[in-house]
PDB file of C-alpha atoms and ligand atoms in Angstrom:
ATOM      1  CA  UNK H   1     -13.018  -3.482 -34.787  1.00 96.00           C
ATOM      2  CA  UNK H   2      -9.995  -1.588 -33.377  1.00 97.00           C
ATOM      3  CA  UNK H   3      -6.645  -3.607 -33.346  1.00 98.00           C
ATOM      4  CA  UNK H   4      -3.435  -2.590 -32.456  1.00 98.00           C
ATOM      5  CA  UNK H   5      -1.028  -4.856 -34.121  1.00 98.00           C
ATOM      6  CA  UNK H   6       2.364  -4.500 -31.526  1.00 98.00           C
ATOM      7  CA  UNK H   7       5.743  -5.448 -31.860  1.00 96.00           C
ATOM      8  CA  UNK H   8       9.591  -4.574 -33.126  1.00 95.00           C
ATOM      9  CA  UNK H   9      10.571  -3.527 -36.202  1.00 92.00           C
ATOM     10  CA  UNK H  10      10.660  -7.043 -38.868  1.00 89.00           C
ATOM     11  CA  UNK H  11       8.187  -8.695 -36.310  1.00 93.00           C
ATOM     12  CA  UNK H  12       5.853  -9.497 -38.925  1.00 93.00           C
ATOM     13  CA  UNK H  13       3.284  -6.936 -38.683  1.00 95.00           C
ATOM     14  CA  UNK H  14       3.043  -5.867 -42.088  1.00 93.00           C
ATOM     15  CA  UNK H  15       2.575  -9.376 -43.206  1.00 94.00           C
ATOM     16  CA  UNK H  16       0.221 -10.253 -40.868  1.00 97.00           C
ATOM     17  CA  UNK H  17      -2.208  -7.040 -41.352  1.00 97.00           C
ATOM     18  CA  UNK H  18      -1.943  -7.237 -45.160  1.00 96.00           C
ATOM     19  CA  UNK H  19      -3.820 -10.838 -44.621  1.00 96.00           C
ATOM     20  CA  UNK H  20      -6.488  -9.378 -42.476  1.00 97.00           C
ATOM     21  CA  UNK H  21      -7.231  -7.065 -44.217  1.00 97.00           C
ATOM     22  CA  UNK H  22      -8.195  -9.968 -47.308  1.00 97.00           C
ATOM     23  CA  UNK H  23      -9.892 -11.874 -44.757  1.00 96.00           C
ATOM     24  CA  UNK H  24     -12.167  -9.141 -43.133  1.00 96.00           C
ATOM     25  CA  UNK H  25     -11.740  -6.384 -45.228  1.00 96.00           C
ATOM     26  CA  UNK H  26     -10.290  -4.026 -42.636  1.00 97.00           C
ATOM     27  CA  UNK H  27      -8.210  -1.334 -43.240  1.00 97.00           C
ATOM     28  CA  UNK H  28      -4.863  -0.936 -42.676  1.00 97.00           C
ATOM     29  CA  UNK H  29      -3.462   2.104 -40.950  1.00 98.00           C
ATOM     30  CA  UNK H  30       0.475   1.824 -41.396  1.00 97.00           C
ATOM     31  CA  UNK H  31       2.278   4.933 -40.606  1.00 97.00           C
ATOM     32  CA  UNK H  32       5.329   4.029 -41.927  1.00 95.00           C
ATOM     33  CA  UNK H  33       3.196   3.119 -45.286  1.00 95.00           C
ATOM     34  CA  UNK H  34       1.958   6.438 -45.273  1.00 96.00           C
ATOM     35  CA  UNK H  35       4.918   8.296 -44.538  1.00 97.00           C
ATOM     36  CA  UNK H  36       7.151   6.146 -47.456  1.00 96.00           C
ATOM     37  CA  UNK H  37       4.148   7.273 -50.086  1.00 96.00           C
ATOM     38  CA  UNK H  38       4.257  10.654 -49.219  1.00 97.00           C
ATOM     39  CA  UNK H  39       8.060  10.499 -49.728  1.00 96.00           C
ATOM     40  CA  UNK H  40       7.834   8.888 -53.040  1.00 96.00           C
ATOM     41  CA  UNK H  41       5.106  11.405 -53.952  1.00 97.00           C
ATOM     42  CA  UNK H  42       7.966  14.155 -52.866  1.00 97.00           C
ATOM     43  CA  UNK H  43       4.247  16.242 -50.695  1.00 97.00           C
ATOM     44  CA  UNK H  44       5.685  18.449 -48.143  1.00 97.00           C
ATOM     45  CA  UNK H  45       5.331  15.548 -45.619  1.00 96.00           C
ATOM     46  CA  UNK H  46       7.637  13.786 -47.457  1.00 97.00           C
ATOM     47  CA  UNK H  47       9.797  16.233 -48.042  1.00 97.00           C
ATOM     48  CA  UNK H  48       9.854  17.341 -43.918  1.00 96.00           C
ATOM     49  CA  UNK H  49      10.222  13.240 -43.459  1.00 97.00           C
ATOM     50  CA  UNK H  50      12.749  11.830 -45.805  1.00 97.00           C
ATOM     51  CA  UNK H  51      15.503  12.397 -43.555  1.00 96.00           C
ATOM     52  CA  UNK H  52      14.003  11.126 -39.852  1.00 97.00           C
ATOM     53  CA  UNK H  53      13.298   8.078 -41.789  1.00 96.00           C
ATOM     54  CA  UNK H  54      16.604   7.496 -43.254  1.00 95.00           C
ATOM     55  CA  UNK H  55      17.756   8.030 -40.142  1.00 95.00           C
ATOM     56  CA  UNK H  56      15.715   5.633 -37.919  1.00 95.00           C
ATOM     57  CA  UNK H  57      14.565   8.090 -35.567  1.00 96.00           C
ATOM     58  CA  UNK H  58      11.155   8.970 -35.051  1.00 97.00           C
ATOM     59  CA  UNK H  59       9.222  11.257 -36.524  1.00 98.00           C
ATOM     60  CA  UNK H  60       7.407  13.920 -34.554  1.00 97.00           C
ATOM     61  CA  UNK H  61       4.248  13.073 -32.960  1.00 98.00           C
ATOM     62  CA  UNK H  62       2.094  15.915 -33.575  1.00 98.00           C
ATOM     63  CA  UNK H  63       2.451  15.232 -37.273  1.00 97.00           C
ATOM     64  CA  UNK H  64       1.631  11.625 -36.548  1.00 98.00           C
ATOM     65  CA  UNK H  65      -1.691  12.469 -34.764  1.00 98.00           C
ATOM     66  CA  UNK H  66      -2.402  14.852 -37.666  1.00 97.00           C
ATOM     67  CA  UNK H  67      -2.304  11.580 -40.220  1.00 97.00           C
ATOM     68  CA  UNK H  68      -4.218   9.375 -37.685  1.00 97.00           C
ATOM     69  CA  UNK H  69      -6.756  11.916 -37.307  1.00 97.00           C
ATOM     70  CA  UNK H  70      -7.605  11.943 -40.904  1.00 96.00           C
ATOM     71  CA  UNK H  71      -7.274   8.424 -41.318  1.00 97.00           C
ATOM     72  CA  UNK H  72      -9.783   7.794 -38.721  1.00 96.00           C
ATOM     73  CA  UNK H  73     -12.398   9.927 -39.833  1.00 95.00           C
ATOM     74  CA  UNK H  74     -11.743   8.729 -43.562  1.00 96.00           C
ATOM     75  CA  UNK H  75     -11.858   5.279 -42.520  1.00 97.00           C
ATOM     76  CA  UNK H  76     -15.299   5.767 -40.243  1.00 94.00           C
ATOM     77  CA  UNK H  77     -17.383   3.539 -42.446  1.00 94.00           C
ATOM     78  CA  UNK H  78     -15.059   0.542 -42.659  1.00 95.00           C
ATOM     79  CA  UNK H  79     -15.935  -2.353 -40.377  1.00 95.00           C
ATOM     80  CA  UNK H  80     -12.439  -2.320 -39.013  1.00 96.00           C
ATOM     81  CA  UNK H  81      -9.102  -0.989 -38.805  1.00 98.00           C
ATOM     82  CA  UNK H  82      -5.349  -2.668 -38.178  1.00 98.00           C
ATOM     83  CA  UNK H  83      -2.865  -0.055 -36.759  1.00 98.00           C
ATOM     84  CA  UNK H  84       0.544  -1.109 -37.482  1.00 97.00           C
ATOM     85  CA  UNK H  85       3.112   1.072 -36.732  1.00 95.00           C
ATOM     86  CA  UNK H  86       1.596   3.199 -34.504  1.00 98.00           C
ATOM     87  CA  UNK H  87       0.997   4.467 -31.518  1.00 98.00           C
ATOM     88  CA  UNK H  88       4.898   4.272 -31.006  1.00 98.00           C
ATOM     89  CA  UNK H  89       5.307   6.081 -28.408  1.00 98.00           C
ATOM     90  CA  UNK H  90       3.162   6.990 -25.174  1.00 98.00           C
ATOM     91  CA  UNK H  91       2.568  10.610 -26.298  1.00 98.00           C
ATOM     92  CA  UNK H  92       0.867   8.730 -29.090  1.00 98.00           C
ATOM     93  CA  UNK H  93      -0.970   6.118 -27.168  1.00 98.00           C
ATOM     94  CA  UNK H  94      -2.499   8.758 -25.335  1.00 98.00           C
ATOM     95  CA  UNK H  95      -3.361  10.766 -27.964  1.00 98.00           C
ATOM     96  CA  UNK H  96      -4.933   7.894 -29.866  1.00 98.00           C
ATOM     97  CA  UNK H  97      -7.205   7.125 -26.676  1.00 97.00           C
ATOM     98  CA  UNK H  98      -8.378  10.949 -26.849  1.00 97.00           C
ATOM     99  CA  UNK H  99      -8.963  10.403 -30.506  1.00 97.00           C
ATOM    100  CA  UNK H 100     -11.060   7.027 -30.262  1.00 97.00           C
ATOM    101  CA  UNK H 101     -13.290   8.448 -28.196  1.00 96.00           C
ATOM    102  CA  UNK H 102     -13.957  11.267 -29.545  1.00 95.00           C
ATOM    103  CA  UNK H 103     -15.092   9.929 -32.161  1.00 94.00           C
ATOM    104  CA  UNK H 104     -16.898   7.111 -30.308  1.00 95.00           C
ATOM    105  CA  UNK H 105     -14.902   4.237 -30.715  1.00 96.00           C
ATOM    106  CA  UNK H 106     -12.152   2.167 -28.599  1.00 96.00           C
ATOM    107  CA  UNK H 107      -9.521  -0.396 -28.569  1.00 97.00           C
ATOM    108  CA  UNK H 108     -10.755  -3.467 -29.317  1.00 97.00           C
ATOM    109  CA  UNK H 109      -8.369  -5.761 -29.496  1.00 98.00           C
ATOM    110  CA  UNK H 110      -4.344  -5.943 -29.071  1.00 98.00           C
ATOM    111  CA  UNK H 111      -1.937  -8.673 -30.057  1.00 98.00           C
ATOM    112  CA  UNK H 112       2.020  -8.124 -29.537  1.00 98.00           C
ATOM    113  CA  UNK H 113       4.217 -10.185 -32.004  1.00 97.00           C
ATOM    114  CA  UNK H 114       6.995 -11.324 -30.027  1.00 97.00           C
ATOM    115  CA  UNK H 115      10.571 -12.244 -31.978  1.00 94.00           C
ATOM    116  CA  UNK H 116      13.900 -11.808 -30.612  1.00 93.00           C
ATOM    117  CA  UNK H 117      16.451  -9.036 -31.805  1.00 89.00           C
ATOM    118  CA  UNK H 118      18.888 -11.390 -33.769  1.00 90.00           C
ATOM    119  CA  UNK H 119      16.131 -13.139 -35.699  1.00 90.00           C
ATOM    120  CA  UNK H 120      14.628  -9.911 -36.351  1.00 90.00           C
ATOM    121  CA  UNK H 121      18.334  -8.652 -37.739  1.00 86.00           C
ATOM    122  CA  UNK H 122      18.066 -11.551 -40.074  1.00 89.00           C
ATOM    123  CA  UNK H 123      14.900 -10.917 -41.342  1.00 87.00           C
ATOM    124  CA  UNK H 124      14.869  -7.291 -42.505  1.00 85.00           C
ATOM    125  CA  UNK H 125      18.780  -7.803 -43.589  1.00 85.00           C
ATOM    126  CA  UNK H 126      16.991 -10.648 -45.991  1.00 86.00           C
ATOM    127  CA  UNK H 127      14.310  -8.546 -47.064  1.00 83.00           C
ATOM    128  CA  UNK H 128      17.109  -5.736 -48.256  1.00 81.00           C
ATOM    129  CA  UNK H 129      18.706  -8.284 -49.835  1.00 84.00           C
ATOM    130  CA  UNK H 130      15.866  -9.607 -51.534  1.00 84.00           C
ATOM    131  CA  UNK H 131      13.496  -6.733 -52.308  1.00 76.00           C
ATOM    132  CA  UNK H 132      14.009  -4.388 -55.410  1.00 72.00           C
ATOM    133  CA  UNK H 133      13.373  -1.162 -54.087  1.00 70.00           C
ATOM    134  CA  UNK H 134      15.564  -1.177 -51.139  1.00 71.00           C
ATOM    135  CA  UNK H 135      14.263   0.565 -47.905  1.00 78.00           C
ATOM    136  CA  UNK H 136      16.715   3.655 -46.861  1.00 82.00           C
ATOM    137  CA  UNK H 137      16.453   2.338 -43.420  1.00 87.00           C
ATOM    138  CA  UNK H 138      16.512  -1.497 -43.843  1.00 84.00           C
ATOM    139  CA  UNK H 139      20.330  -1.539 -43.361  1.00 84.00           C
ATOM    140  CA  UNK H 140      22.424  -3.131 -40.334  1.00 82.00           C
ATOM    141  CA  UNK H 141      23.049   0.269 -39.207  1.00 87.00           C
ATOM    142  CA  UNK H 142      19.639   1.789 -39.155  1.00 89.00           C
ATOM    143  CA  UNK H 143      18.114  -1.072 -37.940  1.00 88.00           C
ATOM    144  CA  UNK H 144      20.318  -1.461 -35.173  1.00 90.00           C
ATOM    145  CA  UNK H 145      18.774   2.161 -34.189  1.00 92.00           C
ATOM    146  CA  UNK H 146      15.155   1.295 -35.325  1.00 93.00           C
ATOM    147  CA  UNK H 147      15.538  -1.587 -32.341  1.00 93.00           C
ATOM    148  CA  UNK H 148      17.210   0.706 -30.034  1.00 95.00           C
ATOM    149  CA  UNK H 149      14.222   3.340 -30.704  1.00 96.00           C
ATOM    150  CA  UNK H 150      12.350   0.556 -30.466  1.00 96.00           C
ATOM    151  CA  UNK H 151      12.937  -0.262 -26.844  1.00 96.00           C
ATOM    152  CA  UNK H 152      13.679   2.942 -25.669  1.00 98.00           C
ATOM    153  CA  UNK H 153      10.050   4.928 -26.992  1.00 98.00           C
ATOM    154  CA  UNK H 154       7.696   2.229 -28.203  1.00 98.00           C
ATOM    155  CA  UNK H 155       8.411  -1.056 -25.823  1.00 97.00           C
ATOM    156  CA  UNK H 156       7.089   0.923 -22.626  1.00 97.00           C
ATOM    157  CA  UNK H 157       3.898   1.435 -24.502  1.00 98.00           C
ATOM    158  CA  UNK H 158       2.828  -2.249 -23.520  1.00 98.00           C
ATOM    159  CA  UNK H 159       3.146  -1.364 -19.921  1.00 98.00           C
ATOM    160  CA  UNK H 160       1.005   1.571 -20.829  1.00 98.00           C
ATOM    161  CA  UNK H 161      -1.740  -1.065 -22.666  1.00 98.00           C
ATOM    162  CA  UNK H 162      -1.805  -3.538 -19.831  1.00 98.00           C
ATOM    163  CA  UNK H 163      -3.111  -0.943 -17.321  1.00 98.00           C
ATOM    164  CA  UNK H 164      -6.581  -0.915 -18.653  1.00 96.00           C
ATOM    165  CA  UNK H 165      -6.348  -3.783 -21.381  1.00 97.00           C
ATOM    166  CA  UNK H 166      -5.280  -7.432 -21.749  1.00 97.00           C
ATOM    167  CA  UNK H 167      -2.424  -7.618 -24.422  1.00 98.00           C
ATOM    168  CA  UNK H 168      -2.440 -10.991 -26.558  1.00 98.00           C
ATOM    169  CA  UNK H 169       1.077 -12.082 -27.064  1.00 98.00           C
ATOM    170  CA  UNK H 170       1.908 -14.540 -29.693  1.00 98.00           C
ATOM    171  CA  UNK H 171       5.294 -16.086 -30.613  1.00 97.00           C
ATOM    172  CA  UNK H 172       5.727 -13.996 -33.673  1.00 95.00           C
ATOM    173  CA  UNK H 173       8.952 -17.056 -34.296  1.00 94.00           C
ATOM    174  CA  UNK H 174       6.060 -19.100 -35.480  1.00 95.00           C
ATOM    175  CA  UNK H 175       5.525 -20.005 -39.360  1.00 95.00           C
ATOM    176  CA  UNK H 176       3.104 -16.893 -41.160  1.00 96.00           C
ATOM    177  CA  UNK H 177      -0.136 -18.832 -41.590  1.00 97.00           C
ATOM    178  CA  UNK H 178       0.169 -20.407 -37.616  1.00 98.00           C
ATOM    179  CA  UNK H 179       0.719 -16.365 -36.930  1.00 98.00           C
ATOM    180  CA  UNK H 180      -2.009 -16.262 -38.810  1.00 97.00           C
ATOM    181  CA  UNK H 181      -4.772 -18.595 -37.453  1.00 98.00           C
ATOM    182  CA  UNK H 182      -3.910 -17.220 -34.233  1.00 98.00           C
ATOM    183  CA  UNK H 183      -5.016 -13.780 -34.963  1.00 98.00           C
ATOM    184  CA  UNK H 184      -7.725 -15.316 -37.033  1.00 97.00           C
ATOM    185  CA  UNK H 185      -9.165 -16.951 -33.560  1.00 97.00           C
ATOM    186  CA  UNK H 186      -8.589 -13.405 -31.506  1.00 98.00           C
ATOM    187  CA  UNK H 187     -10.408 -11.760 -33.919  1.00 97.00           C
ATOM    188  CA  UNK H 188     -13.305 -14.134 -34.016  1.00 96.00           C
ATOM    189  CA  UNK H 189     -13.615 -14.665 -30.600  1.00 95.00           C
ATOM    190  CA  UNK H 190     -13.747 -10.593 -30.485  1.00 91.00           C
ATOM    191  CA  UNK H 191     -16.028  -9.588 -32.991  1.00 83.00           C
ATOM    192  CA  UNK H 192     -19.659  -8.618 -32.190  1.00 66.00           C
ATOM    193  CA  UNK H 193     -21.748 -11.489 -34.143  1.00 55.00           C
TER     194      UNK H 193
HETATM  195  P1  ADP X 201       9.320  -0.942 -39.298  1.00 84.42           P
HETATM  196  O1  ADP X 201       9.664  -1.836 -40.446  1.00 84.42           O
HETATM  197  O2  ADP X 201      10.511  -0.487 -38.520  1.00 84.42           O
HETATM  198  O3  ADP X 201       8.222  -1.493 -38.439  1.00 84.42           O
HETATM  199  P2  ADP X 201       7.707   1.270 -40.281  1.00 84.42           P
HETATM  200  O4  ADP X 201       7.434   1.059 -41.698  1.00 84.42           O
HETATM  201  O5  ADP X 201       6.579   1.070 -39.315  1.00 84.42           O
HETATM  202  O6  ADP X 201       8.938   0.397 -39.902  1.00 84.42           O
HETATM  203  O7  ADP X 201       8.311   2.734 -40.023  1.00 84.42           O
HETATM  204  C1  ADP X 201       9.477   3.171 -40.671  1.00 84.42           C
HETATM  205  C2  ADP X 201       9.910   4.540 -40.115  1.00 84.42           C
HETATM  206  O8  ADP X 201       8.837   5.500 -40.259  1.00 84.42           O
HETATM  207  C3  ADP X 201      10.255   4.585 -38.629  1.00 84.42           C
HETATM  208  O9  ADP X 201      11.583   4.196 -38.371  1.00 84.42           O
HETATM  209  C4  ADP X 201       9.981   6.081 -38.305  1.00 84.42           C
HETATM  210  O10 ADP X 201      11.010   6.915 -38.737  1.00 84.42           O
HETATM  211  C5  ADP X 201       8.766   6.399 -39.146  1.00 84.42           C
HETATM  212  N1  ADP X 201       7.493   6.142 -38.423  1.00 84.42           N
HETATM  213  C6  ADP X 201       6.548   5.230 -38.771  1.00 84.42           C
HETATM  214  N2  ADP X 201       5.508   5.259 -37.924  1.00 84.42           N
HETATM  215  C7  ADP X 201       5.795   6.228 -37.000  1.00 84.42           C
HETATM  216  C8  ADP X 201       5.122   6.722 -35.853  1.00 84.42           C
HETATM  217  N3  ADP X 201       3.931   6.245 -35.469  1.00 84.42           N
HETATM  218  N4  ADP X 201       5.724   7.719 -35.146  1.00 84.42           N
HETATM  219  C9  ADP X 201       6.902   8.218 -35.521  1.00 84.42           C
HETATM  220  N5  ADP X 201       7.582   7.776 -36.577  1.00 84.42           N
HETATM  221  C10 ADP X 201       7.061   6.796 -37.329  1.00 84.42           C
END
């Protein structure tokens, strides 16, 4: 199982894919994960990183599909994986569809969380507030540029998706475990029994 997990910045993503992976025992490919760890390890990706993600821009894409493409192949005997994060832009997309099948595999399944911009804004200003180790870009002013990157590079993406594939939307407004039980059903209904 391939899933794309789509959606703005504080849509719930991260929450939602950490409770999948429990429940199926996927794996979870977060880029932004990966990128904060090698930061906090201080490994030359970090160190070429730290900055873009301060900064809410993007980082490059060919180091992107470098990450993925290890990922993937480390990941090759798990029975699924949750990409959250990523593809976030259409250079990525497409590269990820050239990478899936080379190696065989495809898309299975995409879901789009769906919250407006000034809930969003509340969320991830709570979660600063709240969290002890205080994102570099989790403040009003980054965020209002993770949103704005948001729309600009990752939003058209969808477009991209619906060509060839349906996209599930939910109403990402909705309590975690109804988020949850919806994704639960997606999933069932598109696993291979
Ligand atoms: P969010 O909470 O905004 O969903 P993430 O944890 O997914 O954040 O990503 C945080 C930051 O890491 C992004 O603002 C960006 O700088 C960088 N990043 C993460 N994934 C990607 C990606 N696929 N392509 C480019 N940059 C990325």
């Amino acid at each position: 199982m391939n899933l794309i997990l789509l959606g703005p910045p504080g849509c719930g993503k991260g929450t939602q894919a950490t409770y999948i992976v429990k429940k199926y025992d996927y794996v979870q490919l977060s880029t932004g994960d990966m990128l904060r760890e090698a930061i906090k390890n201080n490994t030359p990706t970090g160190k070429v990183v730290k900055d873009v993600l301060a900064s809410g821009k993007l980082v490059n894409n060919e180091l992107i599909m470098q990450i993925m493409k290890e990922k993937i192949e480390e990941t090759a005997t798990s029975p699924g994986r949750i990409f959250d994060g990523f593809p976030r832009t259409l250079s990525q997309a497409e590269s990820l569809n050239a990478l899936l099948s080379q190696n065989n595999l495809s898309i299975d399944l995409l879901i789009e969380l769906v919250v407006n911009q000034e809930e969003l804004f509340e969320r991830i200003t709570k979660r600063a507030s709240e969290s002890e180790s205080v994102r570099d870009d989790d403040n009003a002013d980054v965020l209002r540029k993770r949103l704005d990157v948001y729309n600009k590079e990752t939003k058209p993406i969808i477009a991209f998706y619906e060509k060839d594939f349906f996209v599930n939307k939910i109403d990402g407004m909705q309590d975690i475990s109804t988020v949850n039980k919806l994704i639960d059903k997606l999933i069932e209904n598109n696993t291979k029994h």
